[in-house]
Short mmCIF file of C-alpha atoms and ligand atoms in Angstrom, two decimals:
data_model
loop_
_atom_site.label_atom_id
_atom_site.label_comp_id
_atom_site.label_asym_id
_atom_site.label_seq_id
_atom_site.Cartn_x
_atom_site.Cartn_y
_atom_site.Cartn_z
CA MET A 175 0.01 0.00 -0.02
CA ASP A 176 1.05 3.58 -0.52
CA LEU A 177 2.03 5.14 2.84
CA ASN A 178 2.11 8.66 1.23
CA GLY A 179 0.32 11.11 3.56
CA LEU A 180 -0.79 8.35 6.03
CA LYS A 181 -1.18 10.20 9.43
CA ILE A 182 0.90 8.16 11.97
CA ARG A 183 1.49 8.94 15.66
CA VAL A 184 4.54 7.14 17.18
CA ILE A 185 4.43 7.00 20.96
CA GLY A 186 7.89 7.30 22.42
CA ALA A 187 11.16 8.92 21.16
CA GLY A 188 13.39 6.04 22.23
CA ILE A 189 15.56 4.06 19.82
CA GLY A 190 12.59 2.02 18.60
CA GLY A 191 10.21 4.94 18.15
CA LEU A 192 12.80 7.17 16.36
CA THR A 193 13.84 4.43 14.01
CA ALA A 194 10.23 3.56 13.12
CA ALA A 195 9.46 7.22 12.60
CA LEU A 196 12.34 7.51 10.11
CA VAL A 197 11.47 4.24 8.26
CA LEU A 198 7.80 5.27 7.96
CA ARG A 199 8.66 8.85 6.91
CA GLU A 200 10.99 7.62 4.26
CA ARG A 201 8.10 5.68 2.78
CA GLY A 202 6.12 8.97 2.65
CA ALA A 203 3.99 8.80 5.73
CA ASP A 204 3.17 11.96 7.78
CA VAL A 205 4.69 11.08 11.11
CA THR A 206 4.57 12.79 14.53
CA VAL A 207 6.33 11.38 17.54
CA LEU A 208 4.87 11.93 20.98
CA GLU A 209 7.35 11.88 23.82
CA GLN A 210 6.51 12.38 27.48
CA ALA A 211 9.86 13.81 28.47
CA GLU A 212 10.69 17.47 28.30
CA ALA A 213 13.79 16.81 26.14
CA ILE A 214 15.25 13.95 24.15
CA THR A 215 18.05 13.01 26.45
CA GLU A 216 19.61 9.85 27.86
CA VAL A 217 21.29 9.28 31.18
CA GLY A 218 24.83 8.00 30.66
CA ALA A 219 24.96 4.48 29.52
CA GLY A 220 26.50 2.40 26.78
CA LEU A 221 24.88 0.23 24.14
CA GLN A 222 26.31 -2.56 22.02
CA VAL A 223 25.09 -2.36 18.42
CA SER A 224 25.69 -5.76 16.80
CA PRO A 225 25.91 -6.24 13.02
CA ASN A 226 22.19 -6.96 12.69
CA GLY A 227 21.51 -3.53 14.16
CA MET A 228 24.05 -1.95 11.96
CA ALA A 229 22.31 -3.39 8.95
CA VAL A 230 19.28 -1.24 9.80
CA LEU A 231 21.34 1.86 10.40
CA ARG A 232 23.20 1.25 7.14
CA ALA A 233 20.03 0.96 5.16
CA LEU A 234 18.84 4.32 6.69
CA GLY A 235 22.18 5.99 5.71
CA LEU A 236 23.37 6.36 9.37
CA GLU A 237 26.29 4.02 9.46
CA ALA A 238 28.93 6.71 8.91
CA ALA A 239 27.47 9.01 11.55
CA LEU A 240 27.49 6.11 14.08
CA GLN A 241 31.12 5.08 13.16
CA VAL A 242 32.37 8.57 14.09
CA ARG A 243 30.93 8.40 17.55
CA ALA A 244 31.34 4.70 18.42
CA VAL A 245 34.17 2.27 19.14
CA ARG A 246 34.42 -0.79 16.90
CA GLY A 247 34.51 -3.81 19.15
CA GLN A 248 37.18 -6.47 18.37
CA ALA A 249 36.31 -9.26 20.78
CA VAL A 250 34.25 -10.41 23.72
CA GLU A 251 36.47 -11.74 26.47
CA LEU A 252 35.21 -13.86 29.33
CA ARG A 253 37.53 -13.47 32.43
CA ASP A 254 37.65 -14.86 35.89
CA TYR A 255 36.83 -12.22 38.58
CA ALA A 256 39.69 -13.02 40.94
CA ARG A 257 42.78 -12.39 38.80
CA GLY A 258 41.24 -11.34 35.60
CA ARG A 259 42.54 -14.52 33.93
CA LEU A 260 41.29 -14.85 30.37
CA VAL A 261 38.88 -17.86 30.10
CA SER A 262 37.67 -17.43 26.57
CA ARG A 263 37.87 -14.93 23.73
CA LEU A 264 35.32 -14.57 20.98
CA ASN A 265 36.88 -12.70 18.01
CA LEU A 266 34.24 -10.27 16.69
CA GLY A 267 36.39 -9.94 13.54
CA ALA A 268 35.32 -13.54 12.66
CA LEU A 269 31.91 -12.09 11.87
CA GLY A 270 33.51 -10.52 8.80
CA ASP A 271 34.64 -7.08 7.56
CA ASP A 272 31.09 -6.32 6.43
CA ALA A 273 29.63 -7.18 9.85
CA PRO A 274 30.96 -4.54 12.32
CA TYR A 275 30.04 -4.61 16.04
CA TYR A 276 30.03 -1.28 17.83
CA PHE A 277 29.97 0.15 21.35
CA VAL A 278 28.12 3.48 21.50
CA HIS A 279 26.87 5.92 24.10
CA ARG A 280 23.08 5.79 24.10
CA PHE A 281 22.92 9.54 23.97
CA ASP A 282 24.95 9.46 20.69
CA LEU A 283 22.67 6.95 19.00
CA ILE A 284 19.49 8.79 20.11
CA ASP A 285 21.01 12.07 18.90
CA ILE A 286 21.93 10.67 15.45
CA LEU A 287 18.40 9.20 15.03
CA ALA A 288 16.63 12.38 16.30
CA GLU A 289 18.62 14.52 13.91
CA ALA A 290 17.83 12.28 10.93
CA VAL A 291 14.13 12.14 11.91
CA ARG A 292 13.81 15.86 12.12
CA ALA A 293 15.72 16.38 8.86
CA ALA A 294 13.34 13.98 7.20
CA GLY A 295 10.38 16.17 8.24
CA VAL A 296 9.03 14.19 11.28
CA LYS A 297 7.62 16.31 14.10
CA ILE A 298 8.79 15.44 17.62
CA ARG A 299 6.44 16.77 20.22
CA LEU A 300 7.78 16.81 23.73
CA LEU A 301 5.94 16.79 27.07
CA GLN A 302 3.15 14.68 25.44
CA LYS A 303 2.39 11.90 27.94
CA VAL A 304 -0.08 9.47 26.44
CA GLU A 305 -2.62 8.10 28.88
CA THR A 306 -4.14 5.42 26.63
CA VAL A 307 -4.99 4.42 23.07
CA VAL A 308 -8.40 3.50 21.85
CA PRO A 309 -7.72 1.10 18.96
CA GLY A 310 -9.99 0.80 15.92
CA ASP A 311 -9.97 1.74 12.24
CA VAL A 312 -9.44 5.40 13.35
CA PRO A 313 -7.44 4.88 16.58
CA ARG A 314 -7.52 7.70 19.19
CA VAL A 315 -4.55 8.72 21.26
CA VAL A 316 -5.60 10.12 24.62
CA LEU A 317 -3.06 12.34 26.29
CA ALA A 318 -2.63 12.75 29.98
CA HIS A 319 -3.90 16.35 29.95
CA GLY A 320 -7.16 15.14 28.30
CA GLN A 321 -6.60 16.14 24.71
CA GLU A 322 -7.36 13.41 22.11
CA VAL A 323 -6.17 12.96 18.49
CA SER A 324 -7.55 10.56 15.90
CA VAL A 325 -5.12 9.29 13.25
CA ASP A 326 -4.69 6.58 10.62
CA LEU A 327 -2.13 4.51 12.61
CA VAL A 328 -0.66 4.47 16.08
CA ILE A 329 2.67 2.80 16.95
CA GLY A 330 3.29 2.12 20.63
CA ALA A 331 7.03 2.37 21.02
CA ASP A 332 6.65 3.45 24.63
CA GLY A 333 8.92 0.96 26.29
CA LEU A 334 8.62 -1.25 29.29
CA HIS A 335 5.65 0.55 30.85
CA SER A 336 3.77 0.84 27.54
CA LYS A 337 0.20 2.19 27.66
CA LEU A 338 -0.73 0.38 24.49
CA ARG A 339 0.46 -3.12 25.48
CA PRO A 340 -2.17 -3.59 28.29
CA VAL A 341 -4.94 -2.35 25.92
CA LEU A 342 -4.07 -5.13 23.45
CA ASN A 343 -2.96 -7.87 25.89
CA GLY A 344 -4.28 -7.10 29.42
CA THR A 345 -1.91 -6.92 32.25
CA VAL A 346 0.50 -9.83 33.17
CA ALA A 347 2.72 -9.53 36.21
CA PRO A 348 6.43 -10.00 35.20
CA PHE A 349 8.68 -12.51 36.93
CA PHE A 350 11.45 -11.22 39.18
CA THR A 351 14.72 -13.05 38.12
CA ARG A 352 16.36 -12.47 41.51
CA GLN A 353 19.02 -10.37 39.87
CA VAL A 354 19.77 -6.76 40.18
CA ALA A 355 21.97 -4.66 37.94
CA TRP A 356 23.95 -1.44 38.25
CA ARG A 357 25.06 0.62 35.35
CA ALA A 358 27.62 3.46 35.26
CA THR A 359 30.14 5.12 33.11
CA VAL A 360 33.66 6.09 34.25
CA PRO A 361 36.78 7.67 32.65
CA ASN A 362 39.00 5.12 30.98
CA THR A 363 41.84 5.21 33.47
CA VAL A 364 42.79 1.60 32.92
CA GLY A 365 43.61 1.64 29.16
CA HIS A 366 40.53 -0.52 28.42
CA GLY A 367 40.98 -1.78 24.85
CA PRO A 368 38.12 -2.09 22.21
CA VAL A 369 36.74 -5.26 23.62
CA ALA A 370 33.78 -6.19 25.81
CA LYS A 371 34.92 -7.92 29.01
CA VAL A 372 32.75 -10.11 31.10
CA HIS A 373 34.27 -10.73 34.52
CA MET A 374 32.54 -13.82 35.96
CA GLY A 375 32.32 -14.39 39.68
CA PRO A 376 30.10 -16.54 41.87
CA ARG A 377 26.53 -15.28 41.47
CA ARG A 378 27.85 -12.07 39.96
CA HIS A 379 29.36 -10.56 36.84
CA VAL A 380 30.62 -7.27 35.55
CA VAL A 381 30.59 -6.30 31.86
CA SER A 382 32.82 -3.41 30.69
CA TYR A 383 33.49 -1.87 27.24
CA PRO A 384 34.87 1.48 26.00
CA LEU A 385 32.84 4.29 24.66
CA ARG A 386 33.53 7.64 22.76
CA GLY A 387 36.92 6.93 21.19
CA GLY A 388 37.89 4.94 24.23
CA GLU A 389 37.70 7.93 26.60
CA MET A 390 35.00 6.32 28.78
CA VAL A 391 34.15 2.85 29.99
CA ASN A 392 30.65 1.60 30.36
CA ILE A 393 30.01 -0.75 33.28
CA VAL A 394 27.04 -3.16 33.88
CA ALA A 395 27.34 -5.12 37.14
CA VAL A 396 24.88 -7.96 37.87
CA GLN A 397 24.25 -9.73 41.15
CA GLU A 398 21.93 -12.58 42.09
CA ARG A 399 19.86 -11.88 45.19
CA SER A 400 16.31 -12.02 46.63
CA GLY A 401 13.98 -9.40 47.90
CA TRP A 402 14.21 -6.67 45.37
CA HIS A 403 11.05 -5.53 43.69
CA GLU A 404 11.58 -2.29 41.86
CA GLU A 405 11.76 -2.26 38.07
CA GLY A 406 13.05 0.81 36.22
CA TRP A 407 16.18 2.16 34.85
CA HIS A 408 16.57 5.32 36.59
CA ILE A 409 16.82 4.54 40.33
CA ALA A 410 19.90 6.12 41.79
CA ASP A 411 22.10 4.13 44.23
CA ASP A 412 25.12 4.84 46.39
CA PRO A 413 28.29 3.80 44.55
CA ALA A 414 29.49 2.32 47.88
CA ASN A 415 26.81 -0.34 47.65
CA LEU A 416 28.10 -1.40 44.21
CA ARG A 417 31.69 -1.49 45.37
CA GLY A 418 30.63 -3.44 48.50
CA CYS A 419 28.92 -6.12 46.39
CA PHE A 420 31.94 -6.59 44.11
CA SER A 421 34.67 -6.00 46.60
CA ASP A 422 36.33 -9.35 45.86
CA PHE A 423 36.60 -8.57 42.17
CA GLU A 424 40.28 -7.72 41.59
CA GLY A 425 42.42 -5.89 39.01
CA GLU A 426 40.98 -3.82 36.31
CA THR A 427 37.35 -4.20 37.64
CA LYS A 428 38.30 -2.92 41.06
CA ALA A 429 40.00 0.10 39.49
CA LEU A 430 36.94 0.88 37.35
CA LEU A 431 34.52 0.53 40.22
CA ALA A 432 36.69 2.79 42.44
CA ASN A 433 35.93 5.65 39.97
CA VAL A 434 32.14 5.29 39.92
CA GLU A 435 30.50 8.56 41.11
CA THR A 436 26.94 8.12 39.87
CA VAL A 437 25.23 4.77 39.60
CA ARG A 438 21.69 3.44 38.63
CA LYS A 439 20.40 0.22 39.88
CA TRP A 440 17.34 -1.87 38.90
CA GLY A 441 15.66 -5.19 39.36
CA LEU A 442 15.71 -7.45 36.32
CA PHE A 443 12.30 -8.89 35.48
CA ARG A 444 11.30 -11.32 32.78
CA HIS A 445 8.26 -10.39 30.76
CA PRO A 446 6.58 -12.60 28.27
CA VAL A 447 6.71 -11.48 24.63
CA ALA A 448 3.31 -9.91 24.11
CA PRO A 449 1.08 -12.41 22.34
CA ILE A 450 -0.88 -9.68 20.48
CA TRP A 451 1.08 -6.96 18.77
CA HIS A 452 -1.66 -5.16 16.87
CA LYS A 453 -5.33 -4.41 16.78
CA GLY A 454 -7.22 -2.29 14.29
CA HIS A 455 -4.74 0.40 13.23
CA SER A 456 -2.42 0.26 16.21
CA ALA A 457 0.69 -1.82 16.92
CA LEU A 458 3.40 -2.33 19.48
CA LEU A 459 7.17 -2.04 18.69
CA GLY A 460 10.40 -2.63 20.64
CA ASP A 461 10.34 -3.04 24.43
CA ALA A 462 6.63 -2.32 24.48
CA ALA A 463 6.07 -5.64 22.66
CA HIS A 464 9.11 -7.66 23.99
CA PRO A 465 11.24 -6.29 26.90
CA THR A 466 14.29 -8.41 27.20
CA LEU A 467 17.03 -9.01 29.82
CA PRO A 468 20.29 -7.27 28.89
CA PHE A 469 22.33 -10.49 28.64
CA MET A 470 22.52 -10.63 24.86
CA ALA A 471 22.58 -6.83 24.38
CA GLN A 472 19.76 -7.06 21.79
CA GLY A 473 16.86 -4.93 23.13
CA ALA A 474 17.64 -1.82 21.12
CA VAL A 475 18.74 -3.73 18.14
CA MET A 476 15.52 -5.81 18.05
CA ALA A 477 13.54 -2.53 18.24
CA MET A 478 15.48 -1.22 15.15
CA GLU A 479 14.72 -4.53 13.33
CA ASP A 480 11.07 -4.26 14.23
CA ALA A 481 10.97 -0.72 12.77
CA TRP A 482 12.37 -1.84 9.44
CA VAL A 483 9.93 -4.73 9.12
CA LEU A 484 6.98 -2.59 10.15
CA GLY A 485 7.68 -0.15 7.26
CA ASP A 486 8.37 -3.01 4.78
CA ALA A 487 5.30 -5.02 5.73
CA LEU A 488 2.98 -2.00 5.51
CA ALA A 489 4.33 -1.05 2.13
CA LYS A 490 3.86 -4.61 0.74
CA ALA A 491 0.39 -5.19 2.15
CA ASP A 492 -2.97 -4.24 0.70
CA ASP A 493 -4.10 -2.41 3.79
CA ILE A 494 -3.02 -1.47 7.26
CA GLU A 495 -4.44 -4.38 9.09
CA ALA A 496 -2.82 -6.88 6.73
CA GLY A 497 0.45 -4.97 7.04
CA LEU A 498 0.36 -5.15 10.78
CA ALA A 499 -0.46 -8.81 10.80
CA ALA A 500 2.48 -9.54 8.47
CA TYR A 501 4.70 -7.39 10.76
CA GLN A 502 3.92 -9.53 13.81
CA MET A 503 4.31 -12.73 11.84
CA ARG A 504 7.70 -11.77 10.51
CA ARG A 505 8.97 -10.58 13.88
CA GLN A 506 7.52 -12.68 16.74
CA GLY A 507 9.41 -15.94 16.30
CA ARG A 508 12.87 -14.27 16.09
CA VAL A 509 12.22 -11.95 18.96
CA ARG A 510 11.02 -14.87 21.20
CA ARG A 511 14.23 -16.78 20.44
CA VAL A 512 16.46 -13.82 21.25
CA VAL A 513 14.54 -13.07 24.48
CA ASP A 514 14.86 -16.76 25.55
CA THR A 515 18.58 -16.86 24.77
CA ALA A 516 19.12 -13.67 26.86
CA SER A 517 17.24 -15.21 29.76
CA LYS A 518 19.46 -18.29 29.72
CA ASN A 519 22.73 -16.43 29.43
CA ALA A 520 22.92 -15.04 32.98
CA ARG A 521 23.25 -18.46 34.49
CA ARG A 522 26.24 -19.27 32.39
CA TYR A 523 28.23 -16.47 33.94
CA HIS A 524 27.25 -17.05 37.53
CA LEU A 525 28.32 -20.60 38.55
CA SER A 526 29.15 -20.77 42.28
CA ALA A 527 30.43 -24.18 43.25
CA PRO A 528 34.26 -24.21 42.52
CA PRO A 529 34.39 -27.66 40.73
CA VAL A 530 31.50 -26.71 38.48
CA ARG A 531 33.07 -23.27 37.82
CA MET A 532 36.41 -24.74 36.91
CA ALA A 533 34.91 -27.39 34.64
CA ALA A 534 32.76 -24.80 32.91
CA HIS A 535 35.74 -22.41 32.48
CA LEU A 536 37.97 -25.20 31.19
CA GLY A 537 35.31 -26.16 28.64
CA LEU A 538 35.07 -22.56 27.54
CA THR A 539 38.86 -22.23 27.26
CA ILE A 540 39.19 -25.43 25.17
CA ALA A 541 36.25 -24.49 22.91
CA SER A 542 37.54 -21.01 22.28
CA THR A 543 41.09 -22.26 21.58
CA LEU A 544 40.19 -25.29 19.42
CA ALA A 545 37.16 -23.99 17.63
CA PRO A 546 36.94 -20.21 17.88
CA LYS A 547 34.89 -20.04 14.61
CA ALA A 548 32.39 -22.63 15.84
CA MET A 549 31.93 -20.77 19.12
CA MET A 550 31.22 -17.51 17.32
CA GLY A 551 29.06 -19.36 14.86
CA HIS A 552 26.59 -20.13 17.66
CA PHE A 553 25.47 -16.50 17.32
CA ASP A 554 25.40 -16.25 13.57
CA TRP A 555 21.56 -16.48 13.55
CA ILE A 556 21.46 -13.32 15.65
CA TYR A 557 24.42 -11.24 14.37
CA ARG A 558 24.59 -12.35 10.69
CA TYR A 559 20.95 -11.78 10.04
CA ASP A 560 20.17 -8.75 7.78
CA VAL A 561 16.55 -7.80 8.23
CA THR A 562 16.71 -5.29 5.37
CA LYS A 563 17.33 -8.18 2.97
CA ASP A 564 14.66 -10.50 4.35
CA SER A 565 11.24 -9.89 2.90
C1 LIG B 806 21.55 -1.78 31.36
C2 LIG B 806 20.98 -2.05 30.05
C3 LIG B 806 21.85 -2.37 28.99
C4 LIG B 806 21.39 -2.55 27.72
N1 LIG B 806 22.28 -2.84 26.81
C5 LIG B 806 21.82 -3.02 25.51
C6 LIG B 806 22.78 -3.26 24.47
O1 LIG B 806 23.99 -3.25 24.70
N2 LIG B 806 22.32 -3.36 23.14
C7 LIG B 806 20.91 -3.35 22.93
O2 LIG B 806 20.50 -3.48 21.76
N3 LIG B 806 20.02 -3.12 23.95
C8 LIG B 806 20.47 -3.00 25.20
N4 LIG B 806 19.51 -2.80 26.18
C9 LIG B 806 18.12 -2.81 25.93
C10 LIG B 806 17.63 -1.49 25.24
O3 LIG B 806 18.14 -0.35 25.89
C11 LIG B 806 16.17 -1.38 25.17
O4 LIG B 806 15.67 -2.63 24.66
C12 LIG B 806 15.75 -0.25 24.26
O5 LIG B 806 16.10 0.99 24.77
C13 LIG B 806 14.23 -0.28 23.93
O6 LIG B 806 13.92 0.76 23.07
P1 LIG B 806 12.45 1.24 22.93
O7 LIG B 806 12.54 2.39 22.02
O8 LIG B 806 11.54 0.16 22.63
O9 LIG B 806 11.99 1.74 24.44
P2 LIG B 806 12.67 2.83 25.36
O10 LIG B 806 14.12 3.10 25.11
O11 LIG B 806 12.25 2.57 26.73
O12 LIG B 806 11.92 4.17 24.89
C14 LIG B 806 10.61 4.45 25.17
C15 LIG B 806 10.26 5.94 25.07
O13 LIG B 806 8.88 6.20 25.22
C16 LIG B 806 8.68 7.23 26.11
N5 LIG B 806 7.36 7.00 26.75
C17 LIG B 806 7.16 5.99 27.65
N6 LIG B 806 5.77 6.09 28.06
C18 LIG B 806 5.25 7.14 27.40
C19 LIG B 806 3.99 7.73 27.34
N7 LIG B 806 3.00 7.23 28.16
N8 LIG B 806 3.76 8.82 26.60
C20 LIG B 806 4.80 9.30 25.87
N9 LIG B 806 6.02 8.81 25.78
C21 LIG B 806 6.22 7.71 26.56
C22 LIG B 806 9.89 7.22 27.03
O14 LIG B 806 10.10 8.41 27.70
C23 LIG B 806 10.94 6.84 26.06
O15 LIG B 806 11.56 7.87 25.48
C24 LIG B 806 20.00 -2.53 27.50
C25 LIG B 806 19.12 -2.26 28.49
C26 LIG B 806 19.60 -2.06 29.75
C27 LIG B 806 18.64 -1.78 30.89
#
């Protein structure tokens, strides 16, 4: 169908919403993004953009802009927490020259997308908190201050606490994983190279990777525990709590944690992938449809893939409903598999009993030494997939 002039409201100016706005605008739609915040900003944090995400940015002409502001990752290293001993190294170069893997500051990616979206003629309206959506052939977006707007299509890219998701699916309580995570950025005082390091300890792990030309290091630290209930990205914590929980982590990790001045902490919850992604002329996208745990670093990348398929499916369908049905069909299976893989990954890093730990580490060392390509090949289905070539 011809998207020219189709009036679309995208709820949420996150990575998913902005990518969708750009994809739909490039196909001729008249797109407005509604964002609840007073500015498009991001608290400091890093993001890994794997080659499957880069495929979408490339197709949108944004690869060069990202390259300038990102660090190209060379490897993922699994290390023991105590002495930092290398247990296993996955060479990201094995993915191929045409499949770059980047570490980028979230602010920089949002900024690149927002600039492209505005240049393409999309309107971004701030301080527009959506209260609910009434789906139908002419869906209505109801704002918190009471104003309503009727449009041709509504995309709910409003993240974890989406207003559209419960309208389509009802409310399902998420499952607490008994894990909490802290995230912070610090100056790169340790000469951290262009690799992602996973320091694995009993019931805890710390991931670090460089950002912004290697000037900064992003840290995500995860601990297994019980009795935590809050879910949300922006809950401030005292850095002393983070250092206390990881006080037996030695070497580089200790030095990085010593420099943390501001830290956010949140409980990790598992949410089922939404069974229903669309109704009438409204659809979910990104975390609103499928929040994922951070252990495969694929949440934002999946949102970008969704955005591409949404535009493609609508353009190829006879009408909006058929387009949205095709969009869900093309995305749901892959997204479920990625979300499941991320859920299983935490356990791999957190083995406690020493003999089990040693055996697991030995197995990883042997596998990465004898068959590095095969180890990396396990992830081909995620990283080597190019959604822009799959129709
Ligand atoms: C610590 C951590 C590390 C991560 N690392 C990675 C990584 O390395 N790689 C990766 O790909 N993913 C990663 N992710 C996941 C990724 O950040 C998310 O999956 C991604 O941001 C989802 O994008 P989104 O646009 O769907 O939602 P969001 O980024 O949550 O954006 C939603 C937007 O909607 C707005 N909004 C919400 N409600 C309303 C409303 N009612 N009205 C108007 N606006 C509203 C919000 O203000 C926000 O701007 C990580 C996540 C975490 C927590």
